[in-house]
Tab-separated table of C-alpha atoms in Angstrom:
chain	number	residue	atom	x	y	z
N	1076	UNK	CA	27.117	-19.014	-3.097
N	1077	UNK	CA	29.893	-16.543	-2.297
N	1078	UNK	CA	32.025	-14.003	-4.166
N	1079	UNK	CA	34.734	-16.598	-4.809
N	1080	UNK	CA	32.268	-18.790	-6.716
N	1081	UNK	CA	30.856	-15.812	-8.629
N	1082	UNK	CA	34.363	-14.728	-9.637
N	1083	UNK	CA	35.153	-18.218	-10.927
N	1084	UNK	CA	31.863	-18.302	-12.837
N	1085	UNK	CA	32.484	-14.922	-14.495
N	1086	UNK	CA	36.074	-15.768	-15.406
N	1087	UNK	CA	34.899	-18.923	-17.186
N	1088	UNK	CA	31.940	-17.310	-18.948
N	1089	UNK	CA	32.999	-16.191	-22.433
N	1090	UNK	CA	29.711	-15.199	-24.091
N	1091	UNK	CA	26.981	-13.763	-21.868
N	1092	UNK	CA	23.680	-11.959	-21.856
N	1093	UNK	CA	22.690	-9.865	-18.863
N	1094	UNK	CA	18.966	-9.671	-18.151
N	1095	UNK	CA	17.232	-6.663	-16.587
N	1096	UNK	CA	13.686	-6.420	-15.281
N	1097	UNK	CA	10.730	-4.917	-17.120
N	1098	UNK	CA	9.819	-1.302	-16.332
N	1099	UNK	CA	13.559	-0.786	-15.803
N	1100	UNK	CA	14.985	1.496	-13.136
N	1101	UNK	CA	18.403	2.873	-12.325
N	1102	UNK	CA	19.451	-0.139	-10.276
N	1103	UNK	CA	18.735	-2.871	-12.808
N	1104	UNK	CA	20.285	-0.801	-15.633
N	1105	UNK	CA	23.158	0.551	-13.544
N	1106	UNK	CA	23.992	-2.966	-12.382
N	1107	UNK	CA	23.674	-4.511	-15.833
N	1108	UNK	CA	25.802	-1.970	-17.672
N	1109	UNK	CA	28.450	-1.907	-14.943
N	1110	UNK	CA	28.731	-5.697	-15.168
N	1111	UNK	CA	28.711	-5.506	-18.967
N	1112	UNK	CA	31.643	-3.081	-18.955
N	1113	UNK	CA	33.653	-5.177	-16.500
N	1114	UNK	CA	33.101	-8.368	-18.500
N	1115	UNK	CA	33.917	-6.686	-21.813
N	1116	UNK	CA	37.115	-5.323	-20.291
N	1117	UNK	CA	37.942	-8.947	-19.478
N	1118	UNK	CA	37.590	-9.809	-23.168
N	1119	UNK	CA	34.106	-11.326	-22.972
N	1120	UNK	CA	31.314	-10.837	-25.496
N	1121	UNK	CA	28.307	-9.463	-23.631
N	1122	UNK	CA	24.870	-8.043	-24.386
N	1123	UNK	CA	22.335	-6.426	-22.063
N	1124	UNK	CA	18.668	-7.275	-22.656
N	1125	UNK	CA	15.487	-5.554	-21.489
N	1126	UNK	CA	11.938	-6.547	-22.393
N	1127	UNK	CA	10.817	-2.911	-22.471
N	1128	UNK	CA	13.750	-1.517	-24.435
N	1129	UNK	CA	16.174	1.178	-23.362
N	1130	UNK	CA	14.595	4.546	-22.447
N	1131	UNK	CA	16.391	7.769	-23.346
N	1132	UNK	CA	16.400	8.725	-19.663
N	1133	UNK	CA	19.105	6.146	-19.002
N	1134	UNK	CA	21.106	6.684	-22.189
N	1135	UNK	CA	24.125	7.995	-20.263
N	1136	UNK	CA	24.572	4.494	-18.810
N	1137	UNK	CA	24.807	2.738	-22.179
N	1138	UNK	CA	28.197	4.130	-23.259
N	1139	UNK	CA	30.564	1.323	-24.174
N	1140	UNK	CA	27.850	-1.319	-23.944
N	1141	UNK	CA	26.169	-1.038	-27.313
N	1142	UNK	CA	24.772	-4.290	-28.711
N	1143	UNK	CA	27.264	-6.897	-29.928
N	1144	UNK	CA	25.897	-8.431	-33.124
N	1145	UNK	CA	28.579	-11.134	-33.091
N	1146	UNK	CA	27.058	-12.671	-29.980
N	1147	UNK	CA	24.487	-15.100	-31.409
N	1148	UNK	CA	24.173	-17.867	-28.831
N	1149	UNK	CA	25.218	-16.901	-25.296
N	1150	UNK	CA	26.902	-19.552	-23.193
N	1151	UNK	CA	25.776	-18.022	-19.911
N	1152	UNK	CA	22.767	-16.002	-18.802
N	1153	UNK	CA	23.019	-13.582	-15.883
N	1154	UNK	CA	20.066	-11.826	-14.233
N	1155	UNK	CA	20.591	-8.695	-12.136
N	1156	UNK	CA	18.075	-7.147	-9.745
N	1157	UNK	CA	15.363	-9.634	-10.800
N	1158	UNK	CA	13.641	-11.365	-7.886
N	1159	UNK	CA	11.234	-13.454	-9.983
N	1160	UNK	CA	11.174	-14.620	-13.610
N	1161	UNK	CA	7.785	-12.934	-14.097
N	1162	UNK	CA	9.574	-9.589	-13.720
N	1163	UNK	CA	11.568	-10.206	-16.893
N	1164	UNK	CA	8.665	-9.271	-19.156
N	1165	UNK	CA	7.051	-10.935	-22.141
N	1166	UNK	CA	9.908	-10.241	-24.569
N	1167	UNK	CA	12.288	-12.246	-22.390
N	1168	UNK	CA	9.904	-15.179	-21.977
N	1169	UNK	CA	12.509	-17.613	-23.311
N	1170	UNK	CA	14.576	-16.981	-20.177
N	1171	UNK	CA	11.694	-17.676	-17.813
N	1172	UNK	CA	11.901	-21.435	-18.263
N	1173	UNK	CA	13.383	-23.542	-15.482
N	1174	UNK	CA	17.165	-23.648	-15.701
N	1175	UNK	CA	17.403	-20.894	-18.317
N	1176	UNK	CA	19.286	-18.478	-16.040
N	1177	UNK	CA	22.745	-19.498	-14.890
N	1178	UNK	CA	23.414	-16.784	-12.312
N	1179	UNK	CA	21.237	-14.263	-10.482
N	1180	UNK	CA	22.702	-11.398	-8.448
N	1181	UNK	CA	20.110	-9.548	-6.402
N	1182	UNK	CA	19.271	-7.752	-3.154
N	1183	UNK	CA	15.559	-8.579	-2.829
N	1184	UNK	CA	14.632	-10.754	0.133
N	1185	UNK	CA	11.714	-12.012	-1.987
N	1186	UNK	CA	14.045	-13.589	-4.580
N	1187	UNK	CA	12.584	-16.908	-5.768
N	1188	UNK	CA	15.979	-18.588	-6.396
N	1189	UNK	CA	15.004	-19.513	-9.947
N	1190	UNK	CA	18.577	-19.457	-11.289
N	1191	UNK	CA	21.055	-22.322	-11.183
N	1192	UNK	CA	23.249	-20.149	-8.973
N	1193	UNK	CA	21.922	-17.283	-6.839
N	1194	UNK	CA	23.585	-14.620	-4.739
N	1195	UNK	CA	21.251	-12.415	-2.691
N	1196	UNK	CA	22.318	-9.821	-0.144
N	1197	UNK	CA	19.036	-8.626	1.353
N	1198	UNK	CA	20.905	-6.134	3.542
N	1199	UNK	CA	22.307	-4.290	0.528
N	1200	UNK	CA	20.590	-1.047	-0.437
N	1201	UNK	CA	20.858	-1.911	-4.138
N	1202	UNK	CA	22.074	-4.644	-6.447
N	1203	UNK	CA	24.616	-2.112	-7.707
N	1204	UNK	CA	26.101	-2.050	-4.193
N	1205	UNK	CA	26.456	-5.847	-4.285
N	1206	UNK	CA	28.275	-5.587	-7.611
N	1207	UNK	CA	30.555	-2.833	-6.353
N	1208	UNK	CA	31.652	-5.032	-3.458
N	1209	UNK	CA	32.057	-7.952	-5.878
N	1210	UNK	CA	34.251	-5.911	-8.224
N	1211	UNK	CA	36.454	-4.840	-5.319
N	1212	UNK	CA	36.790	-8.481	-4.261
N	1213	UNK	CA	37.713	-9.430	-7.840
N	1214	UNK	CA	40.216	-6.545	-7.969
N	1215	UNK	CA	39.000	-5.471	-11.402
N	1216	UNK	CA	39.409	-1.951	-12.729
N	1217	UNK	CA	36.443	0.316	-12.079
N	1218	UNK	CA	36.682	3.196	-14.543
N	1219	UNK	CA	34.637	6.387	-14.287
N	1220	UNK	CA	31.850	5.154	-16.568
N	1221	UNK	CA	31.488	1.889	-14.639
N	1222	UNK	CA	31.533	3.830	-11.375
N	1223	UNK	CA	28.786	6.100	-12.743
N	1224	UNK	CA	26.621	3.068	-13.504
N	1225	UNK	CA	27.112	1.737	-9.979
N	1226	UNK	CA	26.476	5.124	-8.368
N	1227	UNK	CA	23.253	5.507	-10.361
N	1228	UNK	CA	22.006	2.136	-9.125
N	1229	UNK	CA	22.713	2.968	-5.494
N	1230	UNK	CA	21.330	6.503	-5.711
N	1231	UNK	CA	18.074	5.522	-7.403
N	1232	UNK	CA	17.286	2.567	-5.130
N	1233	UNK	CA	17.867	4.700	-2.034
N	1234	UNK	CA	15.829	7.620	-3.390
N	1235	UNK	CA	18.939	9.810	-3.496
N	1236	UNK	CA	19.920	8.446	-0.067
N	1237	UNK	CA	16.698	9.380	1.711
N	1238	UNK	CA	14.910	5.997	1.937
N	1239	UNK	CA	15.145	3.847	5.052
N	1240	UNK	CA	17.134	1.217	3.157
N	1241	UNK	CA	20.061	3.664	2.937
N	1242	UNK	CA	22.943	2.201	4.932
N	1243	UNK	CA	26.392	3.295	6.047
N	1244	UNK	CA	27.783	0.957	3.372
N	1245	UNK	CA	25.730	2.760	0.724
N	1246	UNK	CA	27.099	6.153	1.772
N	1247	UNK	CA	30.677	4.874	1.886
N	1248	UNK	CA	30.339	3.215	-1.524
N	1249	UNK	CA	28.876	6.403	-2.993
N	1250	UNK	CA	31.765	8.437	-1.588
N	1251	UNK	CA	34.318	6.010	-3.016
N	1252	UNK	CA	32.614	6.043	-6.418
N	1253	UNK	CA	32.523	9.845	-6.419
N	1254	UNK	CA	36.270	9.813	-5.741
N	1255	UNK	CA	36.623	7.900	-9.028
N	1256	UNK	CA	35.226	10.861	-10.937
N	1257	UNK	CA	31.495	10.137	-10.978
N	1258	UNK	CA	29.576	13.282	-12.027
N	1259	UNK	CA	27.154	12.803	-9.139
N	1260	UNK	CA	25.491	16.219	-9.411
N	1261	UNK	CA	24.475	15.748	-13.048
N	1262	UNK	CA	23.368	12.150	-12.409
N	1263	UNK	CA	21.195	13.159	-9.457
N	1264	UNK	CA	19.726	16.074	-11.377
N	1265	UNK	CA	18.905	13.758	-14.278
N	1266	UNK	CA	17.451	11.036	-12.059
N	1267	UNK	CA	15.559	13.146	-9.530
N	1268	UNK	CA	15.071	16.720	-10.759
N	1269	UNK	CA	15.076	16.916	-14.550
N	1270	UNK	CA	11.664	16.378	-16.143
N	1271	UNK	CA	10.496	16.504	-19.733
N	1272	UNK	CA	7.395	18.468	-20.656
N	1273	UNK	CA	5.545	15.180	-21.128
N	1274	UNK	CA	6.664	14.075	-17.663
N	1275	UNK	CA	5.212	17.248	-16.147
N	1276	UNK	CA	1.958	16.475	-17.945
N	1277	UNK	CA	2.024	12.907	-16.612
N	1278	UNK	CA	2.391	14.188	-13.049
N	1279	UNK	CA	-0.522	16.561	-13.589
N	1280	UNK	CA	-2.623	13.626	-14.786
N	1281	UNK	CA	-1.535	11.537	-11.800
N	1282	UNK	CA	-2.295	14.168	-9.170
N	1283	UNK	CA	-5.660	14.994	-10.733
N	1284	UNK	CA	-6.649	11.310	-10.529
N	1285	UNK	CA	-5.560	10.612	-6.962
N	1286	UNK	CA	-8.075	8.801	-4.753
N	1287	UNK	CA	-8.196	8.674	-0.941
N	1288	UNK	CA	-9.543	5.918	1.310
N	1289	UNK	CA	-9.676	5.039	5.005
N	1290	UNK	CA	-9.688	8.613	6.209
N	1291	UNK	CA	-6.811	9.634	3.978
N	1292	UNK	CA	-4.464	6.886	5.158
N	1293	UNK	CA	-4.463	5.227	1.728
N	1294	UNK	CA	-3.957	7.149	-1.499
N	1295	UNK	CA	-4.196	5.565	-4.924
N	1296	UNK	CA	-3.593	6.635	-8.506
N	1297	UNK	CA	-5.066	4.602	-11.362
N	1298	UNK	CA	-3.468	4.924	-14.802
N	1299	UNK	CA	-5.478	3.184	-17.527
N	1300	UNK	CA	-4.386	2.371	-21.088
N	1301	UNK	CA	-6.886	4.916	-22.377
N	1302	UNK	CA	-5.472	7.610	-20.130
N	1303	UNK	CA	-1.917	6.843	-21.282
N	1304	UNK	CA	-2.903	6.899	-24.946
N	1305	UNK	CA	-4.796	10.172	-24.606
N	1306	UNK	CA	-1.843	11.809	-22.848
N	1307	UNK	CA	0.482	11.278	-25.799
N	1308	UNK	CA	3.341	10.488	-23.395
N	1309	UNK	CA	5.539	7.399	-23.583
N	1310	UNK	CA	4.540	4.530	-21.299
N	1311	UNK	CA	7.917	4.776	-19.572
N	1312	UNK	CA	7.027	8.308	-18.424
N	1313	UNK	CA	4.418	6.762	-16.116
N	1314	UNK	CA	6.873	4.404	-14.409
N	1315	UNK	CA	8.311	6.949	-12.005
N	1316	UNK	CA	5.151	8.304	-10.413
N	1317	UNK	CA	4.939	5.706	-7.630
N	1318	UNK	CA	6.339	8.213	-5.142
N	1319	UNK	CA	3.459	10.669	-5.644
N	1320	UNK	CA	0.688	8.950	-3.592
N	1321	UNK	CA	2.896	8.350	-0.535
N	1322	UNK	CA	4.144	11.963	-0.566
N	1323	UNK	CA	0.764	13.255	0.647
N	1324	UNK	CA	0.742	14.228	4.321
N	1325	UNK	CA	-1.085	11.711	6.517
N	1326	UNK	CA	-0.895	8.880	3.968
N	1327	UNK	CA	0.438	5.565	5.301
N	1328	UNK	CA	0.192	3.604	2.054
N	1329	UNK	CA	0.422	4.946	-1.489
N	1330	UNK	CA	-0.491	2.733	-4.437
N	1331	UNK	CA	-0.066	3.375	-8.146
N	1332	UNK	CA	-2.160	1.094	-10.350
N	1333	UNK	CA	-0.995	0.991	-13.964
N	1334	UNK	CA	-2.828	-0.998	-16.615
N	1335	UNK	CA	-0.509	-3.335	-18.538
N	1336	UNK	CA	-2.980	-5.514	-20.441
N	1337	UNK	CA	-6.711	-5.604	-21.076
N	1338	UNK	CA	-7.247	-7.283	-17.699
N	1339	UNK	CA	-3.850	-6.925	-16.019
N	1340	UNK	CA	-2.754	-4.152	-13.659
N	1341	UNK	CA	0.656	-3.484	-12.151
N	1342	UNK	CA	0.734	-2.204	-8.576
N	1343	UNK	CA	3.569	-0.099	-7.181
N	1344	UNK	CA	3.198	0.147	-3.408
N	1345	UNK	CA	4.993	2.594	-1.121
N	1346	UNK	CA	4.493	2.699	2.655
N	1347	UNK	CA	5.576	4.469	5.821
N	1348	UNK	CA	7.263	2.729	8.756
N	1349	UNK	CA	3.988	1.209	9.969
N	1350	UNK	CA	3.273	-1.072	6.993
N	1351	UNK	CA	5.381	-3.708	5.213
N	1352	UNK	CA	4.865	-3.137	1.475
N	1353	UNK	CA	6.472	-6.457	0.526
N	1354	UNK	CA	4.043	-8.414	2.709
N	1355	UNK	CA	1.113	-6.522	1.207
N	1356	UNK	CA	2.236	-7.375	-2.324
N	1357	UNK	CA	3.041	-10.958	-1.364
N	1358	UNK	CA	-0.694	-11.527	-0.999
N	1359	UNK	CA	-0.952	-10.940	-4.758
N	1360	UNK	CA	2.095	-12.999	-5.714
N	1361	UNK	CA	4.513	-10.071	-5.730
N	1362	UNK	CA	7.168	-8.772	-3.397
N	1363	UNK	CA	10.021	-6.343	-3.015
N	1364	UNK	CA	11.223	-4.281	-0.087
N	1365	UNK	CA	9.661	-3.248	3.216
N	1366	UNK	CA	8.839	0.274	2.034
N	1367	UNK	CA	8.617	-0.308	-1.728
N	1368	UNK	CA	7.164	-3.339	-3.472
N	1369	UNK	CA	5.094	-4.382	-6.459
N	1370	UNK	CA	2.810	-7.015	-7.913
N	1371	UNK	CA	0.290	-7.641	-10.677
N	1372	UNK	CA	-3.435	-8.289	-10.317
N	1373	UNK	CA	-5.745	-9.680	-12.982
N	1374	UNK	CA	-9.353	-8.634	-13.482
N	1375	UNK	CA	-11.291	-5.599	-14.623
N	1376	UNK	CA	-10.558	-2.297	-12.917
N	1377	UNK	CA	-13.436	-2.473	-10.441
N	1378	UNK	CA	-12.382	-5.983	-9.393
N	1379	UNK	CA	-8.769	-4.911	-8.984
N	1380	UNK	CA	-9.712	-1.845	-6.957
N	1381	UNK	CA	-11.973	-4.019	-4.802
N	1382	UNK	CA	-9.198	-6.540	-4.112
N	1383	UNK	CA	-6.809	-3.760	-3.146
N	1384	UNK	CA	-9.254	-2.076	-0.794
N	1385	UNK	CA	-10.341	-5.358	0.784
N	1386	UNK	CA	-6.765	-6.225	1.709
N	1387	UNK	CA	-5.827	-2.662	2.660
N	1388	UNK	CA	-8.819	-2.500	4.981
N	1389	UNK	CA	-7.221	-5.175	7.155
N	1390	UNK	CA	-4.239	-2.890	7.672
N	1391	UNK	CA	-6.411	0.025	8.687
N	1392	UNK	CA	-8.765	-1.875	10.987
N	1393	UNK	CA	-11.760	-1.906	8.658
């Protein structure tokens, strides 16, 4: 599939829902709300859906894309930044059936091609970058709010342009978006610097529970349901701590294990240039990027920890 086909699809799609992944981040939301704004400006009825709701942290992206109650039965379903239907979450289960998604736009090399039509650019730093290039091809207006959504997606998926997936194209796109009036300083402060009191508490909990294995080459943080409930913080506050374990000097692999169900744990894996995080997670049915990936493992905590350490040991010669 190419941009010409996507353009034709979008022009002919009158009523649409845009799906985002569970545990949403700046790329899935930035991409979704940018696309929502472009389609609404074309006269389409569009809603954005997320299994986990819409956290306050990303509220600045929602402007102009509030829910449309007149859209009852969408005629087309679009997924953005979703490599696998399992990443949609339980509240979007109806879209996980075969053939339920009409178009998927993504940048994950691990994309399962579950949609009727799929466009994946694995070289793109973010799905938002793919959409920016698409919008330029379509010659649609990109207003400041839409540009802000796109910039947020690129900035968050590149770790404020410090991850290895940051490309020349990403820098150029960011510069062009800034020229459109994007308040980049306030966005970056909000995404990377600003923390609520509960977020500070969450980080204290995370650092106090960090575990080290294989001579300090692997660090791991385990966040249980009980720990989350006792903290009093929102679950979404725990979603951004995946960068903590890998930030420790000497660590080659950092893993955050977050309990999602009674016997289900979500892994967020971050690695240095010696280990492929996506290949590690692929062993558990997940995937992602070379330096950042995720998966879910079933079992009680001891079983899950054992599975992680057994596989990790192969990477560290144990």
